[in-house]
PDB file of C-alpha atoms and ligand atoms in Angstrom:
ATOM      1  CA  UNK A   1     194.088  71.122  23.308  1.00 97.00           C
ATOM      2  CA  UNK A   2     190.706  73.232  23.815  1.00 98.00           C
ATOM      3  CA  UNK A   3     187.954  73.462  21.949  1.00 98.00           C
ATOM      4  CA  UNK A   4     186.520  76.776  21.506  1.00 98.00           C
ATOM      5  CA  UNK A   5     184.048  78.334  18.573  1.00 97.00           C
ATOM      6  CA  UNK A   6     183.501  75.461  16.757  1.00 95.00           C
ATOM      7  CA  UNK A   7     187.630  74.567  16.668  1.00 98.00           C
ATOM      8  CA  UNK A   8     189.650  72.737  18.359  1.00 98.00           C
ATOM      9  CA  UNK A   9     193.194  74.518  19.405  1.00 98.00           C
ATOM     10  CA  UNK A  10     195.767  74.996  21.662  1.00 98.00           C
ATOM     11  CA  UNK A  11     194.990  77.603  25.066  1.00 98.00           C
ATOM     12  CA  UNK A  12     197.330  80.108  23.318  1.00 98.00           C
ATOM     13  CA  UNK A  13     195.188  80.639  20.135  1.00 98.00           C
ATOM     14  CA  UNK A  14     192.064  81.330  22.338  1.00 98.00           C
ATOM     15  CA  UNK A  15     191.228  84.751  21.933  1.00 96.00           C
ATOM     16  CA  UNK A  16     188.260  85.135  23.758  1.00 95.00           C
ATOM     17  CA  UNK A  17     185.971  88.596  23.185  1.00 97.00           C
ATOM     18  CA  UNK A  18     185.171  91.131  26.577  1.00 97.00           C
ATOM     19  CA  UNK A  19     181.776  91.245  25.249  1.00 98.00           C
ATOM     20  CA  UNK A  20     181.338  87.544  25.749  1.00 98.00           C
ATOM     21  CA  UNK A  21     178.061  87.417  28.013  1.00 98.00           C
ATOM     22  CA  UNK A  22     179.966  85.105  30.402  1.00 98.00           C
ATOM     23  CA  UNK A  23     181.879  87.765  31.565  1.00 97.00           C
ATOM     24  CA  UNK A  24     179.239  90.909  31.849  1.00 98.00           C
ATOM     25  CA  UNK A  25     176.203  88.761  33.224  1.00 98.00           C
ATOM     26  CA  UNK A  26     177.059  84.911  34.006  1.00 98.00           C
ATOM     27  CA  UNK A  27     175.164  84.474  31.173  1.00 98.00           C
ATOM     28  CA  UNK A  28     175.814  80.860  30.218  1.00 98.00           C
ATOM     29  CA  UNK A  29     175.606  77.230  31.540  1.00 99.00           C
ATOM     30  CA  UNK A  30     178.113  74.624  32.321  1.00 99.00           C
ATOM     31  CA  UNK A  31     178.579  70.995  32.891  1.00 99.00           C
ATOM     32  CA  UNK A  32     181.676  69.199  34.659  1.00 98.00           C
ATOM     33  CA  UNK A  33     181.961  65.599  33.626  1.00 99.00           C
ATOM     34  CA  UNK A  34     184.433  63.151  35.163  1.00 98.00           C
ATOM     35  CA  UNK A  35     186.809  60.806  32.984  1.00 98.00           C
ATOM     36  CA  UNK A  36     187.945  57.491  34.098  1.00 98.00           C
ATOM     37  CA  UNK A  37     189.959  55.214  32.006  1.00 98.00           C
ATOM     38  CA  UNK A  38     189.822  57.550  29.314  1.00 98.00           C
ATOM     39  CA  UNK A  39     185.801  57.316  29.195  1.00 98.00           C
ATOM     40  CA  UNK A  40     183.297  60.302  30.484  1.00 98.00           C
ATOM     41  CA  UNK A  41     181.324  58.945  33.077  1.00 98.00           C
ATOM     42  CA  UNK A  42     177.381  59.081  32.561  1.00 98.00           C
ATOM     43  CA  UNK A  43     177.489  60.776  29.201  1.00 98.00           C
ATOM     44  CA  UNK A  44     173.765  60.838  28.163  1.00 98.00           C
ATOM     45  CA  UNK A  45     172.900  62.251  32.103  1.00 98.00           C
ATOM     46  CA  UNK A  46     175.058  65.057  31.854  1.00 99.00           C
ATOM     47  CA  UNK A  47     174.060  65.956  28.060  1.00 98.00           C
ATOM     48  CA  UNK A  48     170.598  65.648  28.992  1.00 98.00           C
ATOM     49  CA  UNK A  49     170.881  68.037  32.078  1.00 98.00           C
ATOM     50  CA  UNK A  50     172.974  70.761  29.655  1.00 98.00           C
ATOM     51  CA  UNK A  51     169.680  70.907  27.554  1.00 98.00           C
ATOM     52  CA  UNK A  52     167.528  71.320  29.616  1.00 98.00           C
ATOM     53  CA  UNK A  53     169.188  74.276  31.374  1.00 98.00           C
ATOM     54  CA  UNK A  54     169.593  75.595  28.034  1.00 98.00           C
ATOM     55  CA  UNK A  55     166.471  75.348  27.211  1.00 98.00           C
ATOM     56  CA  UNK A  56     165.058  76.911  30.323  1.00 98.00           C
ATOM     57  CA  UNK A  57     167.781  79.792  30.171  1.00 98.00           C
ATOM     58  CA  UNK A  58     166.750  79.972  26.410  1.00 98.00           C
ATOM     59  CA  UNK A  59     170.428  79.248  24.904  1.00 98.00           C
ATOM     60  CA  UNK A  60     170.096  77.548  21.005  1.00 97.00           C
ATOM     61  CA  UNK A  61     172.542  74.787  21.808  1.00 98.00           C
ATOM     62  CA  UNK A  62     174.667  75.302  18.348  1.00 97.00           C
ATOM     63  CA  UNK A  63     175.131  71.709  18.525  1.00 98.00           C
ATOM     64  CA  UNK A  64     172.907  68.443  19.053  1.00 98.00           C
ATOM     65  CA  UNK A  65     173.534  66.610  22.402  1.00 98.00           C
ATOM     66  CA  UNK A  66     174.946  63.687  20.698  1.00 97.00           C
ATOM     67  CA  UNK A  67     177.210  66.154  18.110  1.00 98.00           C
ATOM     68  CA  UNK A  68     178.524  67.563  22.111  1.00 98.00           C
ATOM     69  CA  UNK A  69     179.480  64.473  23.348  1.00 98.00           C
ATOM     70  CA  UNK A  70     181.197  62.900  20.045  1.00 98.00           C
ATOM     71  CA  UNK A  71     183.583  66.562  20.380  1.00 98.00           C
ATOM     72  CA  UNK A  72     184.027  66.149  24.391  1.00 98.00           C
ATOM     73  CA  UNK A  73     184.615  62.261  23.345  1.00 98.00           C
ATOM     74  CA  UNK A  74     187.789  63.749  20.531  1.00 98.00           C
ATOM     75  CA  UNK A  75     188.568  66.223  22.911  1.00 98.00           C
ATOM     76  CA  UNK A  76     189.554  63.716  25.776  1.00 98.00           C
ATOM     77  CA  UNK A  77     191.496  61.689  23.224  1.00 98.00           C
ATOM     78  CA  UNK A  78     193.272  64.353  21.425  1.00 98.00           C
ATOM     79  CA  UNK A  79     194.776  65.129  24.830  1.00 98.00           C
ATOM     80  CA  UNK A  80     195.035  61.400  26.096  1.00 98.00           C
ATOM     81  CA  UNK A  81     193.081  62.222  28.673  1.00 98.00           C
ATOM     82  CA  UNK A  82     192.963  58.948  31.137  1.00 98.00           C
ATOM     83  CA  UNK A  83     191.687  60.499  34.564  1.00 98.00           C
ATOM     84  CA  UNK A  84     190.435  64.246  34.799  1.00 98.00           C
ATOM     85  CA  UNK A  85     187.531  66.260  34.015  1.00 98.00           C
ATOM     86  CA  UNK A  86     185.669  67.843  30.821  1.00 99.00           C
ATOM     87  CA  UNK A  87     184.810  71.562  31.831  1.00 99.00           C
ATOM     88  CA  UNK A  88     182.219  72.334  28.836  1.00 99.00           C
ATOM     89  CA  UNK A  89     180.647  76.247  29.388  1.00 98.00           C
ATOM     90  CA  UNK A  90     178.816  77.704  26.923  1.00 98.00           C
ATOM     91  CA  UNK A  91     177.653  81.630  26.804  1.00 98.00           C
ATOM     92  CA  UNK A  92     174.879  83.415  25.473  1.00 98.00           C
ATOM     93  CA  UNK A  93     177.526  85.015  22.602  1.00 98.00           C
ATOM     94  CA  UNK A  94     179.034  88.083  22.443  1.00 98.00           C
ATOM     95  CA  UNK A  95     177.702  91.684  22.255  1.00 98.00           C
ATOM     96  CA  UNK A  96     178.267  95.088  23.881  1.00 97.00           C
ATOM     97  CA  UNK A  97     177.044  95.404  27.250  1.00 98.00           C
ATOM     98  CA  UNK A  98     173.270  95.865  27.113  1.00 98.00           C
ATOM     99  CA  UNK A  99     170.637  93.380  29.391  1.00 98.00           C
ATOM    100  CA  UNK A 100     168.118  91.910  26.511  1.00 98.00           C
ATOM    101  CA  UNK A 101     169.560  88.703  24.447  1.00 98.00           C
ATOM    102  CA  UNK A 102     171.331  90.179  21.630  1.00 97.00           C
ATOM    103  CA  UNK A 103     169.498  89.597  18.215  1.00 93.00           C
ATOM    104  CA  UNK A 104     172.008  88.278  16.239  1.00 90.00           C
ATOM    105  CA  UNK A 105     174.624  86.383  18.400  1.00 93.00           C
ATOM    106  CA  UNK A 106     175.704  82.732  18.251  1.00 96.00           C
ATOM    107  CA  UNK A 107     176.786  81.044  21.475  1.00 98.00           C
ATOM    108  CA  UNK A 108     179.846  80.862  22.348  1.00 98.00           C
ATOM    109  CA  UNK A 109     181.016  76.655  23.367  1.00 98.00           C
ATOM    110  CA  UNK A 110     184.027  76.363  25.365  1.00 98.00           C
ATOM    111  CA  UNK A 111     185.651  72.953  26.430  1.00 99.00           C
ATOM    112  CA  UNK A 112     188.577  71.497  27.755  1.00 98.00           C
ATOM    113  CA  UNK A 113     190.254  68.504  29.922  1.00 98.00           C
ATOM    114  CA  UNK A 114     192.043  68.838  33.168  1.00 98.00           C
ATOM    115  CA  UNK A 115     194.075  66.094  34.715  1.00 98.00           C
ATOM    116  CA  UNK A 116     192.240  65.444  37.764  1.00 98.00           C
ATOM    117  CA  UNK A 117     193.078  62.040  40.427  1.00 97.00           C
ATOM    118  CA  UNK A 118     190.465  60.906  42.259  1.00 97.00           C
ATOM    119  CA  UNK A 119     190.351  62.172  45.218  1.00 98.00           C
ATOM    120  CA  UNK A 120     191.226  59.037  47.300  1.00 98.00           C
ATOM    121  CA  UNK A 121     192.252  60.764  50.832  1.00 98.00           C
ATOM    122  CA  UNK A 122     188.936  62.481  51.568  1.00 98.00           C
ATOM    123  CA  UNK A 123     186.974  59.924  50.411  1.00 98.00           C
ATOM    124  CA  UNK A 124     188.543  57.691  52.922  1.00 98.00           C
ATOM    125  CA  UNK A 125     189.328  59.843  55.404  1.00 98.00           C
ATOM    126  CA  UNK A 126     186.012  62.358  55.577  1.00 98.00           C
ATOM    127  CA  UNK A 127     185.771  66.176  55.110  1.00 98.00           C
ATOM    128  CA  UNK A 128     184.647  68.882  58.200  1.00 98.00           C
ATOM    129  CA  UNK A 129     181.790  71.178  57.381  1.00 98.00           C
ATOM    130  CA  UNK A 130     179.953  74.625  58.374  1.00 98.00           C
ATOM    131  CA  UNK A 131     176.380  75.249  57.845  1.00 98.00           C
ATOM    132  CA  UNK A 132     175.623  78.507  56.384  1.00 98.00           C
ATOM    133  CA  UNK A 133     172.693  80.292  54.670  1.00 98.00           C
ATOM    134  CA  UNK A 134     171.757  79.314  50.999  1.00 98.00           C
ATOM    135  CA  UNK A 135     171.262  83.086  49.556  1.00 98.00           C
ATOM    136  CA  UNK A 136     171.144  81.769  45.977  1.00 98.00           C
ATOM    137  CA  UNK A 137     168.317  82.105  43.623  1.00 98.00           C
ATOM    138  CA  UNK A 138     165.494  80.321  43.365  1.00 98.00           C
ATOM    139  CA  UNK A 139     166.823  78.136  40.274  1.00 98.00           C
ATOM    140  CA  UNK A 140     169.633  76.462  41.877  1.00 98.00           C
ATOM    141  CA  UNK A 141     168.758  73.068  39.549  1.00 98.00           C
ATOM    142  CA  UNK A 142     170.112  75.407  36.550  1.00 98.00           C
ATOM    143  CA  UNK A 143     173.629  74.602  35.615  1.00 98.00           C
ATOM    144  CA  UNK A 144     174.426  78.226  35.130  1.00 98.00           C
ATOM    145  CA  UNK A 145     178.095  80.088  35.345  1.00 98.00           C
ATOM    146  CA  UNK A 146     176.654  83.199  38.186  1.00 95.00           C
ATOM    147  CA  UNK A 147     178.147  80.876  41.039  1.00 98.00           C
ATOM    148  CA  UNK A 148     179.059  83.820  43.138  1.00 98.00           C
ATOM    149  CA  UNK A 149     177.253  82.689  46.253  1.00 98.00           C
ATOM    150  CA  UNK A 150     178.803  79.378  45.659  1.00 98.00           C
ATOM    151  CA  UNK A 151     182.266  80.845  45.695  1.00 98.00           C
ATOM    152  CA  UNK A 152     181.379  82.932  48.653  1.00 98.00           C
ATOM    153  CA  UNK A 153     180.077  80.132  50.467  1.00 98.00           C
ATOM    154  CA  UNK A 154     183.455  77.889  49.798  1.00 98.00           C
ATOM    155  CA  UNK A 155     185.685  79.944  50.850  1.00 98.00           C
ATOM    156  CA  UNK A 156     183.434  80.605  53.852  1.00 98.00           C
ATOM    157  CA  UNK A 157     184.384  76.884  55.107  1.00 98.00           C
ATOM    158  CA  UNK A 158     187.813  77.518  53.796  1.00 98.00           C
ATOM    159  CA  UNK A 159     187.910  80.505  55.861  1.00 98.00           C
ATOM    160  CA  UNK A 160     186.788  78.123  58.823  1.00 98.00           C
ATOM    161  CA  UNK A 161     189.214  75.581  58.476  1.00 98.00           C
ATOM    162  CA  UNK A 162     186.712  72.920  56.910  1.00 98.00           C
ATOM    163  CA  UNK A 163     186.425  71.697  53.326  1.00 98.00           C
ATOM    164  CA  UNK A 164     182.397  72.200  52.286  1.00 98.00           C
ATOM    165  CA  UNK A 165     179.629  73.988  53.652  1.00 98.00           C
ATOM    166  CA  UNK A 166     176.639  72.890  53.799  1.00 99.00           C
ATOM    167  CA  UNK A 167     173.841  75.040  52.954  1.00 99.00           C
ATOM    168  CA  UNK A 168     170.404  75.926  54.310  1.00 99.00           C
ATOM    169  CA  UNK A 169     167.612  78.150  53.626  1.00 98.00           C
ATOM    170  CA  UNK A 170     165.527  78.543  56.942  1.00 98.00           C
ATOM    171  CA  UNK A 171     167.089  75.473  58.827  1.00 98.00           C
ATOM    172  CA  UNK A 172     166.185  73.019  55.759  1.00 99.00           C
ATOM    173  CA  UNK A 173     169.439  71.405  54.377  1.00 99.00           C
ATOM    174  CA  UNK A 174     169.308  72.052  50.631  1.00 99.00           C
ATOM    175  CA  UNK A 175     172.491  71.375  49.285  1.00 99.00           C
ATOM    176  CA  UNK A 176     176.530  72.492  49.248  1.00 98.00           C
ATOM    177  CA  UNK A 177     178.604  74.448  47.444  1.00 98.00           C
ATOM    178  CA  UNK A 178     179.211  72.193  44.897  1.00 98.00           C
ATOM    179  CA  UNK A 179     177.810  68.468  45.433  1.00 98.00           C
ATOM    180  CA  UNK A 180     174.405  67.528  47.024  1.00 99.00           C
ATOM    181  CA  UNK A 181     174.185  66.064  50.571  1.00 99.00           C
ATOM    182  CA  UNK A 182     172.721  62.948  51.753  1.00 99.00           C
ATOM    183  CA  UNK A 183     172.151  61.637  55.362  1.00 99.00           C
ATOM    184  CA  UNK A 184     171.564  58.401  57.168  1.00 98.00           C
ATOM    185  CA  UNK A 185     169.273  58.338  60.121  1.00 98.00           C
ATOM    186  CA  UNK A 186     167.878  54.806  61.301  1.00 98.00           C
ATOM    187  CA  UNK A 187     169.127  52.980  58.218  1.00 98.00           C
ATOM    188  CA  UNK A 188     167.013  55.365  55.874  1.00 98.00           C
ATOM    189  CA  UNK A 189     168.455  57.659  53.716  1.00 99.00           C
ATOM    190  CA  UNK A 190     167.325  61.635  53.333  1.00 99.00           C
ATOM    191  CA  UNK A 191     168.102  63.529  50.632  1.00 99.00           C
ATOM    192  CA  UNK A 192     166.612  66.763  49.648  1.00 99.00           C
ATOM    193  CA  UNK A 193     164.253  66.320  47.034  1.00 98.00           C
ATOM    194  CA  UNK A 194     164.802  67.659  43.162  1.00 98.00           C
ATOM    195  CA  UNK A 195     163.256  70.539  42.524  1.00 98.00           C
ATOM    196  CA  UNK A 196     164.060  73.985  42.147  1.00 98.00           C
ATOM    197  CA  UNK A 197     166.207  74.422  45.291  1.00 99.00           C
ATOM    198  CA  UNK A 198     168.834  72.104  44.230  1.00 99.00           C
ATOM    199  CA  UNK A 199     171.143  70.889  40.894  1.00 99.00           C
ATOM    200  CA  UNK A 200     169.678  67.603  40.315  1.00 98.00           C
ATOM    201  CA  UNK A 201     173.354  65.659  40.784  1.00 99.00           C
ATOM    202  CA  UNK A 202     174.009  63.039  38.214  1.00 98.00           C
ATOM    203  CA  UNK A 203     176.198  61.654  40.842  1.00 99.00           C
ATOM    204  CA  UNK A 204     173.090  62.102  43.302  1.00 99.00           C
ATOM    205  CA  UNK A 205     170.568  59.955  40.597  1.00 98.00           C
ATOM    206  CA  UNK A 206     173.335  57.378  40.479  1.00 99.00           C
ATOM    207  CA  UNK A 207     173.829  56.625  44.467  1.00 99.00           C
ATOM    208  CA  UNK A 208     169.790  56.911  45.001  1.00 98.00           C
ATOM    209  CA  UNK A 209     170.139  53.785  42.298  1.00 98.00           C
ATOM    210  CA  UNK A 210     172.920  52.493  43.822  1.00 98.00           C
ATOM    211  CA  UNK A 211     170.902  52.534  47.387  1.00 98.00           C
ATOM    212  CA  UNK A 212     167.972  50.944  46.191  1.00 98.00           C
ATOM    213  CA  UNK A 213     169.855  48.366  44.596  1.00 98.00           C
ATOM    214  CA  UNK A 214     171.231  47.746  48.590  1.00 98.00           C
ATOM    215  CA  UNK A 215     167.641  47.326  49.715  1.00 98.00           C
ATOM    216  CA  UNK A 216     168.085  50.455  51.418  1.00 98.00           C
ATOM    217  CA  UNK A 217     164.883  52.885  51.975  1.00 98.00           C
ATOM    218  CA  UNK A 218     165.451  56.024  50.374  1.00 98.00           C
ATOM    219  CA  UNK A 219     163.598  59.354  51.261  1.00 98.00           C
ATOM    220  CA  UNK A 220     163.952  62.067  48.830  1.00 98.00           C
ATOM    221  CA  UNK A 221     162.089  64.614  51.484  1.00 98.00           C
ATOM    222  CA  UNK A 222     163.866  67.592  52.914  1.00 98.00           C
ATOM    223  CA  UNK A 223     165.649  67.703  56.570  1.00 99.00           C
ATOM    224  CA  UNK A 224     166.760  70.305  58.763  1.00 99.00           C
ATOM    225  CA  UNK A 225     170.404  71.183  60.257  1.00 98.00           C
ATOM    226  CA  UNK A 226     168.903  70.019  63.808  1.00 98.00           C
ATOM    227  CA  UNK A 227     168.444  66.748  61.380  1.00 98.00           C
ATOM    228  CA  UNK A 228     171.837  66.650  60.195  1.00 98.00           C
ATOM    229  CA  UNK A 229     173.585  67.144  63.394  1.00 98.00           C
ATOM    230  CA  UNK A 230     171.345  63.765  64.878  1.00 98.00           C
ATOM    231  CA  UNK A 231     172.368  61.806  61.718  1.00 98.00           C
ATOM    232  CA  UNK A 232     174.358  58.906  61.625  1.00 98.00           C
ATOM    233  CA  UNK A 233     175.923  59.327  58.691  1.00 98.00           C
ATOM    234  CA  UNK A 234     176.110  61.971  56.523  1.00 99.00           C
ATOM    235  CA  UNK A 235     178.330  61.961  53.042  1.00 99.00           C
ATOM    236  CA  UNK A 236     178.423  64.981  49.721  1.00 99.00           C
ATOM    237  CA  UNK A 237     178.260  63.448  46.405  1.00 99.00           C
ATOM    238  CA  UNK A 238     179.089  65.285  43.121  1.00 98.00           C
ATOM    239  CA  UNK A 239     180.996  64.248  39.979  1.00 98.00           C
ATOM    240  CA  UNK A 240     184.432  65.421  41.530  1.00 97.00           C
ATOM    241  CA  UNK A 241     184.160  64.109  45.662  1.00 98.00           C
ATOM    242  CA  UNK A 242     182.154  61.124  44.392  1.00 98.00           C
ATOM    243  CA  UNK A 243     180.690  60.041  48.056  1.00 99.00           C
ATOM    244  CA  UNK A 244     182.587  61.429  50.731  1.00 99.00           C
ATOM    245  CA  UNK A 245     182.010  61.340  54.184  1.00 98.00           C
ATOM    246  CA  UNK A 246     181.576  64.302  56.697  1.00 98.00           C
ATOM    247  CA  UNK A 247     182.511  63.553  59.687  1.00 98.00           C
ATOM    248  CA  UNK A 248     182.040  66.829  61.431  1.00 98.00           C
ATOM    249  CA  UNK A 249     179.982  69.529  61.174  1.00 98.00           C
ATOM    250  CA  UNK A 250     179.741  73.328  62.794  1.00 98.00           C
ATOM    251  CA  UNK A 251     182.540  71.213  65.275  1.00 98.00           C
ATOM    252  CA  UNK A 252     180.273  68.472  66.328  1.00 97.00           C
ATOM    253  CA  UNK A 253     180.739  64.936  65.261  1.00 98.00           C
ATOM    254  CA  UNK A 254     178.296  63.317  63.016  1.00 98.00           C
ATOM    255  CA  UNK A 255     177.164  59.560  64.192  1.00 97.00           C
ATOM    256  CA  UNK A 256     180.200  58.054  65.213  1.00 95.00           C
ATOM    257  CA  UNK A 257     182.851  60.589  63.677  1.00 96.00           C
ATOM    258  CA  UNK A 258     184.008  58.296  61.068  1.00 98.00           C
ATOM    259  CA  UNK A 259     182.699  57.259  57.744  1.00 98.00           C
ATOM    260  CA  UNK A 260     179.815  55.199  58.296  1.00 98.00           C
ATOM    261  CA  UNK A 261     178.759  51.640  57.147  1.00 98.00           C
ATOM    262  CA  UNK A 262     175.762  52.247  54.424  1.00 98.00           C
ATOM    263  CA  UNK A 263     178.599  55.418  53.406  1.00 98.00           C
ATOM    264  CA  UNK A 264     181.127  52.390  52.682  1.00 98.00           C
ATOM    265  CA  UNK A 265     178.786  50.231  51.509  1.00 98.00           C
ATOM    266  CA  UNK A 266     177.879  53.118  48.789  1.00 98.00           C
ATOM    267  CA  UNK A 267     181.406  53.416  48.026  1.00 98.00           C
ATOM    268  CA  UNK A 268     182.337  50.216  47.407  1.00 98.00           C
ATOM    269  CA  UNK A 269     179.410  50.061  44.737  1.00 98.00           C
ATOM    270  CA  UNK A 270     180.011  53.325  43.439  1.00 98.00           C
ATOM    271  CA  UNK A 271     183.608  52.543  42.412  1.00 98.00           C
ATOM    272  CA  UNK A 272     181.852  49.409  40.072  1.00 98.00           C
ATOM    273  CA  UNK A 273     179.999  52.167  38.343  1.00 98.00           C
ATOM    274  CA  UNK A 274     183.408  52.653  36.248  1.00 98.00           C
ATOM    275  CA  UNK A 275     185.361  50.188  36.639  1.00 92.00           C
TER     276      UNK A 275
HETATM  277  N1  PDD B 320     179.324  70.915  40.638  1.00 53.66           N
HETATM  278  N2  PDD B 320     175.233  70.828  43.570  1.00 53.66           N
HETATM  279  C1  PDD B 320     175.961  71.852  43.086  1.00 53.66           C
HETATM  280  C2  PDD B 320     175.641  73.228  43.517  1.00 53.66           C
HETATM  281  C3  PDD B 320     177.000  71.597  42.159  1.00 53.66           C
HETATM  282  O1  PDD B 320     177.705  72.631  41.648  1.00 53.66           O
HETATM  283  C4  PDD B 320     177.290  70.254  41.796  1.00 53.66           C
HETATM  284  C5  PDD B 320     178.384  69.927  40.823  1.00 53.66           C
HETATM  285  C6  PDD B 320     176.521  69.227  42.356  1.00 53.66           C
HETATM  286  C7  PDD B 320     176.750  67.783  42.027  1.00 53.66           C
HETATM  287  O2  PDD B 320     176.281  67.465  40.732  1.00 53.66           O
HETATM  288  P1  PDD B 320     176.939  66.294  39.880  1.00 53.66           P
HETATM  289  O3  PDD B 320     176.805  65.049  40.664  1.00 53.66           O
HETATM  290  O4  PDD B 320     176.124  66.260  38.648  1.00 53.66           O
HETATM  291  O5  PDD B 320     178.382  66.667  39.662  1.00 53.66           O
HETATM  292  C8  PDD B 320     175.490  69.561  43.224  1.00 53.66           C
HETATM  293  C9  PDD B 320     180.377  70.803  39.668  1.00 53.66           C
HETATM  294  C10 PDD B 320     181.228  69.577  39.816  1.00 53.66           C
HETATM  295  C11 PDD B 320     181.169  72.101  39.670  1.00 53.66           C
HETATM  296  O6  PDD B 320     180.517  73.144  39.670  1.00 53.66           O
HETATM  297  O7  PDD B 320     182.400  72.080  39.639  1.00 53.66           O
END
């Protein structure tokens, strides 16, 4: 079951318009949320992040934030949902191809669930990584659909036999191709800071929490790839890896080349976050 213009309804009785924006300009936002035990994980965070890029790409959200969440909440449990995501988009609307915001349009809300398992193997196990230049625009804490350079970028690693990339713009570590990075370096922990160069994670506000709740120092100031390759630990977080370790990158081992303690130490709290 999807919901899509205000309905909900099965895939098949989708019939989505060419002239949606989505399609001609990436003109629309998103949000992934993650469902455990049949619950979406940090709700408000999420809702709170979709307005505000709405606001900032001027979208009319056709709904309230709380009216969103009550229809992702009846969309999990019309399709039983118990572990997966909630992919929500919504475009600008539709009208023929031309750049201005159409006058008379109404946005165009698309949701549905997939059945997703945690990903249990990499979070134990670690990930590989490449470096690679961040060529995105400069509003990369938008939660908007024109992810090209993210796709790009992906595949790059997959290309390369690793799982993520992690990106840089000048040798300063921004983020990856779809989580944000943290390192640890002398029992601190780095993390880019949020401004315009990065999404601000919800998964990324929860482990800084998490971290000071560990008496650990946190340091949201940048650091470089030179940085990252000295680190002890280094780990992505993002609603679908959660915290996982990388344990190589650009084929040199980070710290000791297996998931480090503070990592673990994250993990194990994390996990209490929904359970
Ligand atoms: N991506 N940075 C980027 C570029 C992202 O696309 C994401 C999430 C994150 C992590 O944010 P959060 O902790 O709120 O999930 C950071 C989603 C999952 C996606 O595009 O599929």
């Amino acid at each position: 079951m999807y919901f899509y213009k205000n309905q909900f309804l099965s895939k098949n009785d989708i019939q989505l318009s060419p002239d949606d924006r989505g399609y001609y300009f990436g003109d629309g936002i998103y949000e992934v949320f993650r469902v455990y035990n049949g619950q979406i994980y940090e709700p408000q965070a999420h809702l709170q992040r979709l307005e505000r890029t709405a606001s900032e790409v001027r979208i009319a959200l056709p709904y309230t934030a709380s009216e969103i969440g009550d229809i992702l909440t009846e969309l999990v449990h019309k399709n039983k949902l118990v572990e997966g995501t909630v992919y929500l988009q919504i475009t600008r609307g539709e009208a023929p191809r031309a750049h201005p915001f159409p006058a008379e349009t109404e946005p165009v809300v698309l949701a549905y669930c997939s059945v997703v398992p945690r990903p249990v193997a990499s979070i134990h196990k670690g990930i590989h990584a490449i470096t690679l230049a961040d060529i995105r625009w400069l509003r990369c804490d938008l939660k908007t659909l024109n992810l090209l350079p993210n796709v790009m970028a992906k595949q790059a690693a997959l290309d390369h036999g690793v799982q993520e990339v992690v990106l840089h713009r000048d040798g300063i570590v921004t983020e990856c191709s779809a989580s944000n990075i943290m390192i640890i370096k002398d029992q601190v922990l780095y993390t880019h800071p949020a401004n315009h160069l990065i999404l601000h994670g919800i998964t990324r506000a929860v482990v800084l929490k998490l971290a000071l709740s560990l008496a650990i120092t946190v340091q949201e100031e940048t650091f470089t790839t030179e940085q990252l390759y000295q680190a002890d630990e280094a780990f992505i977080t993002g609603t679908t890896v959660e915290i996982t370790p990388i344990l190589q990158i650009d084929g040199k081992p980070i710290g000791a080349g297996a998931p480090g303690p503070l990592t673990q130490k994250l993990q194990s709290e994390f996990v209490h976050t929904f359970s």
